[in-house]
Amino acid sequence: MRNLHSNGNLRKLDSDEGETTEDNSCQNGFGDGVILGLDGGATSTVCVCVPFSPYGDRLPEPLPILGRAVAGCTNSNSVGETAARDSLEQVISEALVQSGSDKSIVRGVCLGVSGVNHPSDQEKIENWIRDMFPSHVKVYVQNDAIVALASGTMGKLHGCVLIAGTGCIAYGFDEDGREARASGAGPILGDWGSGYGIAAQALTAVIRAHDGRGPQTMLTSTILKVLGLSSPDELIGWTYADPSWARIAALVPQVVSCAEAGDKISDKILVDAAEDLALSVKAVVKRLGLCGEDGTASFPVVMVGGVLNAKRKWDIGKEVSKHINQYFPGAETIIPKVEPAVGAALLAMNFLTS
Amino acid sequence: MRNLHSNGNLRKLDSDEGETTEDNSCQNGFGDGVILGLDGGATSTVCVCVPFSPYGDRLPEPLPILGRAVAGCTNSNSVGETAARDSLEQVISEALVQSGSDKSIVRGVCLGVSGVNHPSDQEKIENWIRDMFPSHVKVYVQNDAIVALASGTMGKLHGCVLIAGTGCIAYGFDEDGREARASGAGPILGDWGSGYGIAAQALTAVIRAHDGRGPQTMLTSTILKVLGLSSPDELIGWTYADPSWARIAALVPQVVSCAEAGDKISDKILVDAAEDLALSVKAVVKRLGLCGEDGTASFPVVMVGGVLNAKRKWDIGKEVSKHINQYFPGAETIIPKVEPAVGAALLAMNFLTS
């Protein structure tokens, strides 16, 4: 476990920045410069440009969004390094153009990205971004889970966050800045509660029914129809034609529809996914002791991602919350009011002003 | 279900071949020409060159092997089309050079390849091979399971075959040539009994133990040691660094070792894999009615691949056989005496002489 709060670079920053902002502070009317917040999910990358606010906790609410852009996936495990880097360049340029600002008045950039599991991954992406900016710009690359947590707590790193979109991860911080995570290891390594995991289990159920190894399911006709295929045999070619995880995960709405229509196989896939997601939160909370010694302490659990917030009748997010509150009566599940990219900007603001 | 035995092309062949063999029959001393048999597994491709024997069932035993070569994977779903095609070219050339023959005296080529799940896949690979040979050469591309069955039945397509190596599949034919399959849909679509499936579950167990979502397991130290990694976190980068299925499947011996040493998690992974493999055979046998109406008829089950024939103390093949005989007392499990590539050659011989 690392302590994110004690970062020597942050203290050095204040004096460095004084000189730089003298040159650029009045350009385009953004007196204190701007911050870029990025959310690099497995499906797309969002970049927002917000005004830098040097007042610590006294942030304007809602935070004004000067520019916002969306590009492709920046997880190099999924799309490869070249595509990831190109998407980053593109989304940053577009957000700056939209906001009417430019690279010279950027104070800090914070990117939350999935697939950052090791310091060397983090460093690699930090270097990509540093190469895109003047040397005085501060760059922070964080696991997307940390940024998502900040989006639910207005930048404060305390509590647990659960993300379930194409991928899934649970991440948490205690009051002392100790961190812990669970899941987030990608589809091969058992992220069964992710959108990819749910959809892959649904595709597997179709194949098993077709083979005679498993019961018939409504998923067969529903999935074949949406993909325009005529036989489950064709699903095999479809599945391996493109390695993108997001393409598989895009089938989750069909699984939810089948479960809502009473399909038992689909229902079981969703029930198991919800249990698995709650188990990831449980593992993080236990390791950090967020629930206190008697298990009843209050702490936030920020819930992010299309799998949790789809607002469908069969509500995976509600099912996960139910399990979490069975484990920990003091857990407060929070659906963030701002998107993860804004969480990244809030985090950069906290790092720059702390 | 298709009937492989009634192939219009085969009848046309006899008259075509008469003219061609006049030109080439005495080259290199192989009076009746040669046959190439290929086994395109997920890990490697084997090609054997055998003399053509025009006497139908009266094949010399053992069949003389004139040349044998090995190259990389030819499953384009796994390694891509260019690599698959290059491996094919290479292995064919080497086998011909070894046998002292050349393309002009080849009568037929039969390739059994994994990842052939649709007529269009089959046609694509047939065209690749046709492009490598003079136009009179007969080319047959079959699912690797069909070729493996032939290797256990000396070319006769009757009964069921179970392959479990990097991938897995169950395939069968009844006396009327009707066919059925189960599994063989690759790792995303639930081939849990494959070498890849077993190893991916083991890696997942390591991650879950590390996260606090699952029990501790001996797999952690065993797998980290063999991969030269210092922490389970590094497994994530290792897993996604290379998409090759064979690289993951190569960890099966470690899972078996842990199970033999009493690790319960590893034992459960192998027990589940054996059950899943037996279930694939059961699905095929039931659909074809190989077990007869009362379920006791005799039929062969050919067992092929490193997962089934590893000859370890914890013997996955024996466990699968036990399950199969519980389902079907008349099933005779057979471990082939010749390799699948020879099975492909036997199959080509049967097609050319029937």
XYZ file of C-alpha atoms in Angstrom:
708
model
C 0.000 0.000 0.000
C 1.244 3.463 -0.966
C 0.329 6.785 0.587
C -0.854 9.015 -2.222
C -1.147 12.106 -0.020
C 2.525 12.506 0.773
C 3.926 13.312 -2.642
C 7.135 15.350 -2.557
C 6.536 16.676 -6.075
C 3.420 18.486 -4.976
C 5.238 20.807 -2.548
C 7.876 21.720 -5.118
C 5.122 22.602 -7.542
C 3.875 25.779 -5.796
C 7.123 27.679 -6.260
C 7.650 26.373 -9.824
C 4.200 27.444 -10.873
C 4.526 31.030 -9.627
C 6.853 31.979 -12.471
C 5.008 30.158 -15.173
C 1.597 31.607 -14.486
C 2.973 35.169 -14.652
C 3.606 34.550 -18.359
C 0.277 32.980 -19.220
C -2.218 33.937 -16.548
C -4.228 36.419 -18.535
C -4.490 34.451 -21.788
C -8.059 33.707 -22.799
C -9.365 35.111 -19.537
C -8.512 32.095 -17.342
C -6.647 34.005 -14.646
C -5.372 31.002 -12.730
C -5.007 28.683 -15.678
C -6.925 25.485 -16.336
C -6.918 21.856 -15.231
C -7.550 18.876 -17.494
C -9.330 15.873 -16.028
C -9.406 12.638 -18.024
C -11.305 9.407 -17.578
C -9.780 6.607 -19.608
C -12.290 3.784 -19.528
C -12.142 0.534 -21.450
C -14.683 1.786 -23.994
C -13.942 5.508 -24.359
C -11.894 8.371 -22.947
C -13.426 11.630 -21.705
C -11.456 14.836 -21.130
C -12.827 17.916 -19.358
C -11.204 21.319 -19.013
C -12.058 23.254 -15.818
C -10.724 26.551 -14.396
C -8.017 26.129 -11.762
C -9.340 27.215 -8.383
C -6.559 28.003 -5.898
C -8.856 28.015 -2.838
C -8.555 24.422 -1.667
C -11.885 23.148 -0.366
C -13.895 26.228 -1.390
C -14.623 25.064 -4.924
C -17.425 26.679 -6.898
C -20.365 24.285 -7.139
C -21.232 23.159 -9.719
C -17.708 23.348 -11.144
C -17.802 25.151 -14.512
C -16.860 22.854 -17.434
C -15.012 24.931 -20.042
C -14.603 22.126 -22.579
C -15.384 18.420 -22.919
C -14.287 15.860 -25.532
C -14.608 12.104 -26.034
C -12.259 9.707 -27.858
C -11.573 5.957 -28.070
C -10.148 3.583 -25.489
C -6.819 4.447 -23.833
C -6.238 1.079 -22.130
C -3.156 -0.199 -23.923
C -3.844 -3.754 -22.660
C -6.992 -3.696 -24.758
C -6.211 -1.604 -27.861
C -2.391 -1.514 -27.958
C -0.002 1.358 -27.189
C -0.249 3.292 -30.456
C -4.046 3.487 -30.438
C -4.087 4.370 -26.715
C -1.602 7.206 -27.180
C -3.379 8.563 -30.264
C -6.704 8.661 -28.404
C -5.078 10.593 -25.553
C -3.570 13.209 -27.881
C -6.860 13.628 -29.685
C -9.136 13.993 -26.658
C -6.810 16.520 -24.973
C -6.547 18.690 -28.094
C -10.304 18.689 -28.591
C -11.096 19.636 -24.983
C -8.609 22.538 -25.137
C -9.994 23.792 -28.458
C -13.549 23.630 -27.088
C -12.589 25.617 -23.996
C -10.855 28.271 -26.064
C -7.614 27.698 -24.136
C -4.335 26.074 -25.078
C -1.556 23.946 -23.627
C 0.386 26.958 -22.298
C -2.144 27.750 -19.537
C -2.673 24.176 -18.355
C -1.607 23.863 -14.693
C -2.146 20.183 -14.215
C -3.445 17.070 -15.935
C -4.922 14.108 -14.106
C -5.794 10.924 -15.972
C -7.683 8.075 -14.423
C -7.120 5.045 -16.608
C -8.122 1.413 -16.439
C -5.339 -1.104 -16.825
C -2.893 0.769 -14.579
C -1.896 -1.991 -12.204
C 1.799 -1.448 -11.681
C 4.070 1.620 -11.124
C 5.760 0.986 -14.488
C 2.383 1.193 -16.299
C 1.692 4.477 -14.543
C 5.103 5.927 -15.393
C 4.792 4.971 -19.067
C 1.509 6.848 -19.485
C 2.751 9.821 -17.419
C 5.652 10.119 -19.846
C 3.312 10.021 -22.848
C 1.334 12.953 -21.399
C 4.439 14.900 -20.283
C 5.673 14.713 -23.884
C 2.467 16.469 -24.994
C 2.883 19.495 -22.636
C 5.437 22.124 -21.582
C 7.673 20.833 -18.791
C 6.058 22.895 -15.985
C 2.704 21.104 -16.341
C 2.075 18.642 -13.497
C 0.905 15.234 -14.632
C -0.846 12.634 -12.472
C -1.853 9.212 -13.739
C -4.098 7.244 -11.419
C -6.048 4.051 -11.644
C -9.515 4.976 -12.943
C -10.967 3.726 -9.691
C -9.236 6.471 -7.656
C -10.607 9.125 -9.972
C -14.080 7.610 -9.782
C -13.896 7.686 -5.974
C -12.981 11.385 -6.130
C -16.004 12.014 -8.357
C -18.301 10.781 -5.578
C -16.498 12.497 -2.682
C -15.686 15.871 -4.363
C -12.009 14.983 -4.472
C -11.567 13.417 -1.024
C -9.810 10.054 -1.094
C -11.688 8.162 1.599
C -14.023 5.185 1.343
C -14.509 2.615 -1.400
C -15.410 2.862 -5.035
C -16.837 0.138 -7.236
C -16.642 0.534 -10.996
C -18.469 -1.865 -13.268
C -18.583 -0.946 -16.924
C -16.758 -2.942 -19.584
C -14.303 -3.880 -16.813
C -14.716 -3.809 -13.044
C -12.647 -2.904 -9.985
C -13.120 -2.096 -6.312
C -10.709 0.400 -4.756
C -10.530 2.080 -1.381
C -8.640 4.463 0.898
C -8.753 4.751 4.653
C -8.302 8.020 6.611
C -4.531 7.481 6.698
C -4.275 7.227 2.912
C -3.674 3.475 2.886
C -5.166 1.932 -0.240
C -6.468 -1.485 -1.269
C -8.041 -2.941 -4.367
C -9.868 -6.038 -5.548
C -10.736 -7.254 -9.057
C -9.687 -5.056 -11.956
C -7.530 -7.850 -13.325
C -9.330 -8.048 -16.679
C -11.507 -10.698 -18.286
C -9.002 -13.568 -18.309
C -8.388 -13.206 -14.577
C -11.912 -13.505 -13.277
C -13.646 -10.101 -13.451
C -16.951 -11.910 -13.687
C -19.048 -8.961 -12.536
C -17.790 -6.687 -15.329
C -19.865 -5.954 -18.412
C -17.448 -8.143 -20.354
C -17.784 -10.912 -17.760
C -21.592 -10.796 -17.830
C -21.725 -10.808 -21.635
C -19.103 -13.563 -21.994
C -21.113 -15.758 -19.611
C -24.229 -15.056 -21.682
C -22.429 -16.024 -24.916
C -21.129 -19.160 -23.182
C -24.683 -20.049 -22.107
C -25.806 -19.776 -25.751
C -23.007 -22.094 -26.891
C -23.696 -24.597 -24.095
C -27.408 -24.696 -24.935
C -26.574 -25.196 -28.621
C -24.073 -27.982 -27.782
C -26.517 -29.798 -25.536
C -24.351 -29.125 -22.484
C -26.680 -26.604 -20.891
C -30.367 -25.623 -20.714
C -32.061 -23.643 -23.474
C -32.153 -19.879 -22.904
C -33.871 -16.834 -24.339
C -30.364 -15.393 -24.750
C -29.918 -17.438 -27.948
C -32.589 -15.719 -30.046
C -32.014 -12.327 -28.398
C -28.256 -12.221 -28.970
C -28.349 -13.750 -32.464
C -30.967 -11.163 -33.461
C -29.024 -8.150 -32.193
C -25.826 -9.389 -33.881
C -27.584 -10.309 -37.132
C -26.364 -13.928 -37.002
C -28.340 -16.987 -37.998
C -26.770 -19.720 -35.841
C -24.874 -20.031 -32.548
C -21.995 -21.557 -34.583
C -21.479 -18.103 -36.103
C -21.014 -16.630 -32.621
C -17.574 -18.238 -32.451
C -16.278 -16.371 -35.491
C -17.974 -13.176 -34.276
C -16.367 -13.447 -30.834
C -12.796 -13.877 -32.059
C -13.017 -11.518 -35.059
C -12.148 -8.530 -32.854
C -10.373 -8.632 -29.487
C -12.067 -5.494 -28.117
C -13.558 -6.086 -24.665
C -16.093 -3.286 -25.139
C -17.660 -5.036 -28.148
C -18.493 -8.086 -26.008
C -19.604 -5.947 -23.043
C -22.073 -4.074 -25.272
C -24.336 -7.157 -25.029
C -25.157 -6.534 -21.330
C -28.480 -4.759 -22.098
C -29.649 -7.933 -23.897
C -28.789 -10.047 -20.835
C -30.742 -7.648 -18.605
C -33.728 -7.722 -21.018
C -33.772 -11.535 -20.980
C -33.570 -11.574 -17.158
C -36.428 -9.053 -16.971
C -38.459 -11.284 -19.293
C -38.010 -14.193 -16.881
C -35.075 -16.101 -18.432
C -33.545 -18.080 -15.568
C -30.067 -18.395 -17.084
C -29.820 -14.617 -17.568
C -31.155 -14.001 -14.074
C -28.515 -16.297 -12.580
C -25.724 -14.556 -14.534
C -26.841 -11.184 -13.123
C -27.328 -12.515 -9.569
C -23.818 -14.036 -9.644
C -22.331 -10.841 -11.113
C -23.908 -8.720 -8.359
C -22.587 -11.089 -5.690
C -19.125 -11.009 -7.209
C -19.097 -7.215 -7.377
C -20.234 -6.948 -3.739
C -17.544 -9.455 -2.761
C -14.899 -7.177 -4.298
C -16.146 -4.262 -2.175
C -16.203 -6.517 0.903
C -12.567 -7.548 0.347
C -11.418 -3.908 0.122
C -13.472 -2.721 3.120
C -12.218 -5.599 5.299
C -8.573 -5.023 4.394
C -8.757 -1.310 5.169
C -11.027 -1.723 8.200
C -13.368 0.964 6.798
C -16.281 -0.648 8.633
C -14.592 -0.209 12.033
C -13.916 -2.927 14.556
C -17.583 -3.707 15.177
C -18.370 -3.603 11.438
C -20.914 -0.773 11.713
C -18.831 2.372 11.015
C -20.045 4.744 8.324
C -18.130 5.115 5.064
C -18.982 5.988 1.439
C -19.148 3.405 -1.377
C -19.142 5.247 -4.701
C -20.833 3.248 -7.477
C -19.790 4.035 -11.045
C -20.270 2.550 -14.500
C -22.906 1.383 -16.951
C -23.436 -1.994 -15.286
C -24.334 -0.362 -11.926
C -26.196 2.723 -13.154
C -28.232 1.411 -16.097
C -31.545 2.299 -14.359
C -33.232 -0.872 -15.619
C -36.033 -2.799 -13.902
C -33.492 -5.595 -13.152
C -31.175 -3.149 -11.345
C -27.687 -4.631 -10.879
C -26.559 -1.577 -8.863
C -29.434 -1.993 -6.383
C -28.695 -5.702 -6.023
C -25.018 -4.905 -5.299
C -26.029 -2.197 -2.756
C -28.316 -4.698 -1.017
C -25.432 -7.162 -0.587
C -23.062 -4.411 0.595
C -25.544 -3.242 3.243
C -25.993 -6.822 4.397
C -22.226 -7.008 4.969
C -21.855 -3.445 6.304
C -24.922 -1.597 7.656
C -22.876 1.659 7.852
C -21.988 1.712 4.145
C -23.538 4.649 2.251
C -23.755 3.907 -1.445
C -23.326 7.052 -3.553
C -23.987 7.564 -7.262
C -21.711 10.502 -8.199
C -23.294 13.709 -9.478
C -20.255 14.467 -11.654
C -18.601 12.203 -14.195
C -15.220 10.514 -13.507
C -13.347 12.977 -15.738
C -14.504 15.791 -13.423
C -13.365 13.601 -10.520
C -9.918 13.534 -12.141
C -9.937 17.343 -12.380
C -10.982 17.629 -8.690
C -8.174 15.260 -7.745
C -5.606 17.301 -9.692
C -6.919 20.414 -7.938
C -6.487 18.741 -4.531
C -2.960 17.561 -5.397
C -1.977 21.042 -6.663
C -3.357 22.910 -3.643
C -2.568 20.503 -0.790
C -25.128 -32.162 -39.561
C -23.288 -32.866 -42.803
C -22.476 -36.234 -44.273
C -18.740 -36.232 -44.874
C -18.726 -39.591 -46.640
C -20.832 -38.569 -49.613
C -18.511 -36.055 -51.235
C -19.054 -35.579 -54.955
C -15.464 -34.362 -55.422
C -14.054 -37.697 -54.327
C -15.628 -39.641 -57.172
C -14.446 -37.167 -59.767
C -10.961 -37.507 -58.361
C -10.261 -41.079 -59.501
C -10.448 -40.239 -63.203
C -8.575 -36.936 -62.795
C -5.733 -38.597 -60.986
C -5.149 -41.308 -63.590
C -3.582 -38.870 -66.030
C -1.571 -36.930 -63.526
C 0.127 -39.852 -61.841
C 1.406 -41.133 -65.193
C 3.634 -38.067 -65.356
C 4.985 -38.198 -61.827
C 4.559 -41.739 -60.531
C 8.186 -42.824 -60.713
C 9.836 -39.701 -59.313
C 11.842 -40.304 -56.147
C 10.747 -43.948 -56.033
C 7.262 -43.298 -54.563
C 5.327 -45.250 -57.187
C 1.850 -44.190 -56.142
C 2.768 -40.729 -54.885
C 2.563 -39.413 -51.343
C -0.037 -38.064 -48.952
C 0.505 -35.184 -46.542
C -1.285 -35.291 -43.193
C -1.325 -32.168 -41.036
C -2.401 -31.538 -37.482
C -2.890 -27.833 -36.796
C -3.227 -27.524 -33.052
C -3.431 -24.318 -31.026
C 0.214 -24.645 -29.984
C 1.977 -26.164 -33.000
C 1.415 -27.725 -36.399
C 2.735 -31.163 -37.376
C 3.002 -32.395 -40.964
C 3.758 -36.005 -41.944
C 4.438 -37.375 -45.397
C 3.345 -40.998 -46.012
C 3.285 -43.152 -49.164
C -0.108 -43.313 -50.889
C -1.528 -46.795 -50.577
C -4.223 -47.530 -53.181
C -5.495 -50.670 -51.436
C -8.316 -49.227 -49.298
C -8.481 -50.956 -45.930
C -5.292 -53.047 -46.426
C -2.882 -50.411 -45.160
C 0.622 -51.448 -44.113
C 0.913 -51.359 -40.301
C 2.692 -49.430 -38.955
C 2.308 -46.892 -41.742
C 5.789 -45.781 -42.904
C 6.455 -42.100 -42.137
C 8.652 -40.676 -44.939
C 9.012 -37.200 -43.403
C 7.799 -35.234 -40.403
C 8.063 -31.513 -39.558
C 6.754 -29.193 -36.853
C 5.942 -25.445 -37.054
C 3.974 -22.824 -35.105
C 0.243 -22.458 -34.584
C -2.046 -22.399 -37.653
C -5.228 -21.286 -35.875
C -5.834 -17.858 -37.372
C -8.229 -16.984 -34.513
C -5.233 -17.206 -32.192
C -2.193 -15.992 -34.194
C -3.755 -14.099 -37.123
C -3.972 -15.068 -40.793
C -0.457 -14.183 -41.917
C 1.281 -16.182 -39.185
C -1.078 -19.129 -39.686
C -0.442 -19.225 -43.444
C 3.328 -18.857 -43.028
C 3.422 -21.773 -40.573
C 1.490 -23.939 -43.030
C 3.875 -23.173 -45.908
C 6.883 -23.866 -43.717
C 5.750 -27.167 -42.235
C 4.687 -28.564 -45.623
C 7.997 -27.646 -47.278
C 10.020 -29.188 -44.461
C 8.091 -32.466 -44.448
C 8.532 -32.804 -48.231
C 12.255 -32.043 -48.051
C 12.688 -34.600 -45.264
C 10.887 -37.281 -47.243
C 12.988 -36.604 -50.332
C 9.853 -35.926 -52.374
C 8.330 -32.763 -53.787
C 4.984 -31.124 -54.470
C 4.592 -32.767 -57.898
C 4.007 -36.275 -56.496
C 1.605 -35.250 -53.710
C -1.772 -36.956 -54.287
C -3.676 -35.412 -51.426
C -3.332 -33.141 -48.415
C -5.514 -33.369 -45.340
C -5.268 -30.753 -42.611
C -7.018 -31.051 -39.288
C -7.076 -27.604 -37.748
C -8.560 -26.115 -34.613
C -10.701 -23.041 -35.074
C -12.537 -24.407 -38.131
C -16.107 -23.891 -37.026
C -17.858 -22.724 -40.154
C -17.791 -23.727 -43.867
C -16.293 -20.328 -44.752
C -13.334 -20.922 -42.380
C -12.754 -24.298 -44.012
C -12.906 -22.892 -47.531
C -10.453 -20.105 -46.716
C -7.791 -22.529 -45.475
C -8.460 -24.967 -48.339
C -7.738 -22.129 -50.753
C -4.498 -21.267 -48.948
C -3.302 -24.868 -49.381
C -4.561 -25.169 -52.981
C -2.461 -22.105 -53.821
C 0.639 -23.979 -52.585
C 0.147 -27.037 -54.859
C -0.484 -27.975 -58.493
C -4.215 -27.940 -59.297
C -4.628 -31.755 -59.414
C -3.749 -32.158 -55.720
C -6.833 -32.929 -53.592
C -7.123 -30.806 -50.472
C -9.250 -31.575 -47.426
C -9.521 -29.291 -44.424
C -11.249 -30.775 -41.426
C -11.783 -29.756 -37.843
C -8.842 -31.147 -35.862
C -11.281 -33.277 -33.896
C -12.240 -35.311 -36.989
C -8.592 -36.002 -37.731
C -7.961 -36.979 -34.112
C -10.877 -39.420 -34.254
C -9.360 -40.978 -37.385
C -6.050 -41.378 -35.541
C -7.740 -43.629 -32.966
C -9.873 -45.603 -35.422
C -7.324 -46.031 -38.268
C -9.281 -43.655 -40.470
C -12.832 -44.789 -39.740
C -15.206 -41.949 -38.842
C -17.342 -43.555 -36.152
C -17.562 -42.815 -32.440
C -16.553 -39.802 -30.423
C -13.269 -37.998 -29.955
C -12.331 -35.708 -27.096
C -9.377 -33.375 -27.544
C -8.037 -31.406 -24.601
C -4.762 -29.600 -25.149
C -4.528 -25.811 -25.247
C -8.136 -25.891 -26.454
C -10.783 -28.588 -26.154
C -13.552 -30.083 -28.281
C -15.723 -33.192 -28.435
C -16.734 -34.448 -31.856
C -18.536 -37.534 -33.065
C -19.919 -39.472 -36.030
C -22.582 -42.149 -36.108
C -22.643 -45.079 -38.579
C -24.630 -42.972 -41.067
C -22.015 -40.225 -41.150
C -24.088 -37.753 -39.125
C -21.815 -35.570 -37.012
C -22.139 -33.567 -33.809
C -19.818 -31.461 -31.701
C -19.645 -29.817 -28.300
C -17.207 -27.273 -26.866
C -14.390 -26.126 -29.141
C -15.661 -22.559 -28.956
C -12.452 -21.129 -27.499
C -11.607 -19.648 -24.115
C -14.070 -16.737 -24.144
C -16.980 -19.071 -24.823
C -16.570 -21.477 -21.941
C -14.009 -24.174 -22.869
C -13.288 -24.595 -19.177
C -11.813 -28.082 -19.514
C -9.131 -26.949 -21.969
C -5.523 -26.379 -20.915
C -6.179 -22.660 -21.322
C -9.355 -22.917 -19.240
C -7.598 -24.809 -16.442
C -4.666 -22.378 -16.352
C -6.882 -19.271 -16.546
C -8.881 -20.553 -13.571
C -5.626 -21.129 -11.689
C -4.431 -17.577 -12.444
C -7.840 -16.268 -11.360
C -7.547 -18.200 -8.074
C -4.176 -16.527 -7.441
C -5.662 -13.064 -8.065
C -8.701 -13.803 -5.868
C -6.517 -15.002 -3.010
C -4.340 -11.903 -3.348
C -7.420 -9.613 -3.395
C -8.947 -11.236 -0.335
C -11.870 -12.575 -2.383
C -10.809 -16.198 -2.269
C -8.877 -18.682 -0.130
C -5.084 -18.849 -0.156
C -3.635 -21.429 -2.552
C -0.304 -23.089 -3.264
C -0.798 -21.943 -6.863
C 0.411 -18.455 -5.898
C 4.000 -19.382 -5.027
C 4.166 -22.140 -7.656
C 3.013 -19.993 -10.573
C 4.958 -16.869 -9.535
C 8.112 -18.986 -9.271
C 7.797 -20.602 -12.690
C 7.070 -17.221 -14.330
C 9.854 -15.425 -12.428
C 7.437 -12.841 -10.973
C 7.556 -11.397 -7.469
C 3.905 -10.454 -6.861
C 0.424 -11.480 -8.045
C -0.019 -7.862 -9.263
C 2.596 -8.615 -11.918
C 0.477 -11.508 -13.197
C -1.924 -9.001 -14.739
C 0.729 -7.466 -16.973
C 2.106 -10.920 -17.764
C -1.331 -12.235 -18.771
C -2.171 -9.434 -21.209
C 1.355 -8.962 -22.614
C 0.787 -11.680 -25.208
C -2.584 -12.934 -26.455
C -1.334 -16.472 -27.213
C -3.585 -19.112 -25.673
C -0.773 -21.663 -25.590
C 1.331 -19.465 -23.290
C -1.417 -19.516 -20.629
C -2.141 -23.233 -21.160
C 1.530 -24.053 -20.535
C 0.815 -23.558 -16.803
C -1.317 -26.724 -16.564
C 1.571 -28.882 -15.211
C 1.872 -26.448 -12.268
C -1.835 -26.798 -11.506
C -1.488 -30.597 -11.580
C 1.575 -30.436 -9.304
C -0.305 -28.302 -6.760
C -3.288 -30.665 -6.856
C -0.954 -33.650 -6.348
C 0.573 -31.834 -3.373
C -2.853 -31.517 -1.774
C -3.890 -27.973 -2.758
C -7.685 -27.966 -2.603
C -8.203 -25.075 -5.034
C -6.099 -26.819 -7.703
C -7.861 -30.108 -7.053
C -11.259 -28.478 -7.541
C -10.139 -26.821 -10.804
C -9.079 -30.243 -12.176
C -12.195 -32.040 -10.905
C -14.407 -29.395 -12.547
C -12.386 -29.539 -15.779
C -12.734 -33.337 -15.958
C -16.484 -33.063 -15.374
C -16.809 -30.413 -18.050
C -14.842 -32.486 -20.566
C -16.961 -35.565 -19.844
C -20.101 -33.445 -20.229
C -18.971 -32.455 -23.732
C -18.616 -36.135 -24.684
C -22.003 -36.876 -23.137
C -23.674 -34.123 -25.205
C -22.219 -35.506 -28.460
C -23.024 -39.164 -27.669
C -26.613 -38.315 -26.717
C -27.223 -36.257 -29.852
C -25.930 -39.007 -32.143
C -27.437 -41.843 -30.111
C -24.046 -43.639 -30.128
C -24.973 -45.329 -26.843
C -28.050 -46.970 -28.375
C -31.585 -46.716 -27.090
C -30.854 -48.471 -23.803
C -27.614 -46.476 -23.293
C -25.337 -49.539 -23.237
C -24.181 -49.878 -26.879
C -20.459 -50.082 -27.532
C -18.630 -47.212 -29.259
C -15.115 -45.770 -29.227
C -14.165 -42.548 -27.426
C -10.749 -41.427 -28.687
C -8.889 -39.296 -26.112
C -6.269 -36.897 -27.447
C -4.149 -34.015 -26.146
C -1.742 -33.030 -23.404
C -4.428 -32.455 -20.776
C -5.771 -36.016 -21.142
C -2.525 -37.903 -21.767
C -0.060 -36.241 -19.386
C 0.514 -39.511 -17.460
C 0.628 -37.686 -14.117
C -0.406 -39.067 -10.731
C -3.421 -36.702 -10.803
C -4.604 -38.140 -14.135
C -7.201 -35.890 -15.790
C -7.707 -38.412 -18.623
C -8.552 -41.211 -16.159
C -10.959 -38.943 -14.302
C -12.704 -38.076 -17.583
C -12.863 -41.782 -18.572
C -14.420 -42.606 -15.198
C -17.198 -40.057 -15.750
C -17.776 -41.236 -19.339
C -18.125 -44.859 -18.201
C -20.572 -43.785 -15.515
C -22.722 -42.191 -18.235
C -22.158 -44.940 -20.835
C -20.950 -48.384 -19.711
C -20.379 -49.389 -23.375
C -17.931 -46.551 -24.125
C -14.392 -47.780 -24.891
C -11.859 -45.048 -24.284
C -8.919 -45.265 -26.697
C -5.583 -43.469 -26.584
C -4.426 -43.412 -30.231
C -1.189 -45.192 -31.167
C -0.505 -42.714 -33.980
C -0.421 -38.934 -33.787
C -3.237 -36.764 -35.214
C -1.164 -35.788 -38.277
C -1.033 -39.493 -39.221
C -4.789 -39.576 -38.605
C -5.103 -36.776 -41.185
C -3.065 -38.811 -43.674
C -5.247 -41.903 -43.032
C -8.340 -39.782 -43.565
C -7.009 -38.408 -46.882
C -6.231 -41.988 -47.916
C -9.803 -43.051 -47.112
C -11.261 -40.082 -48.995
C -9.051 -40.759 -52.047
C -9.827 -44.490 -52.208
C -13.517 -44.561 -51.220
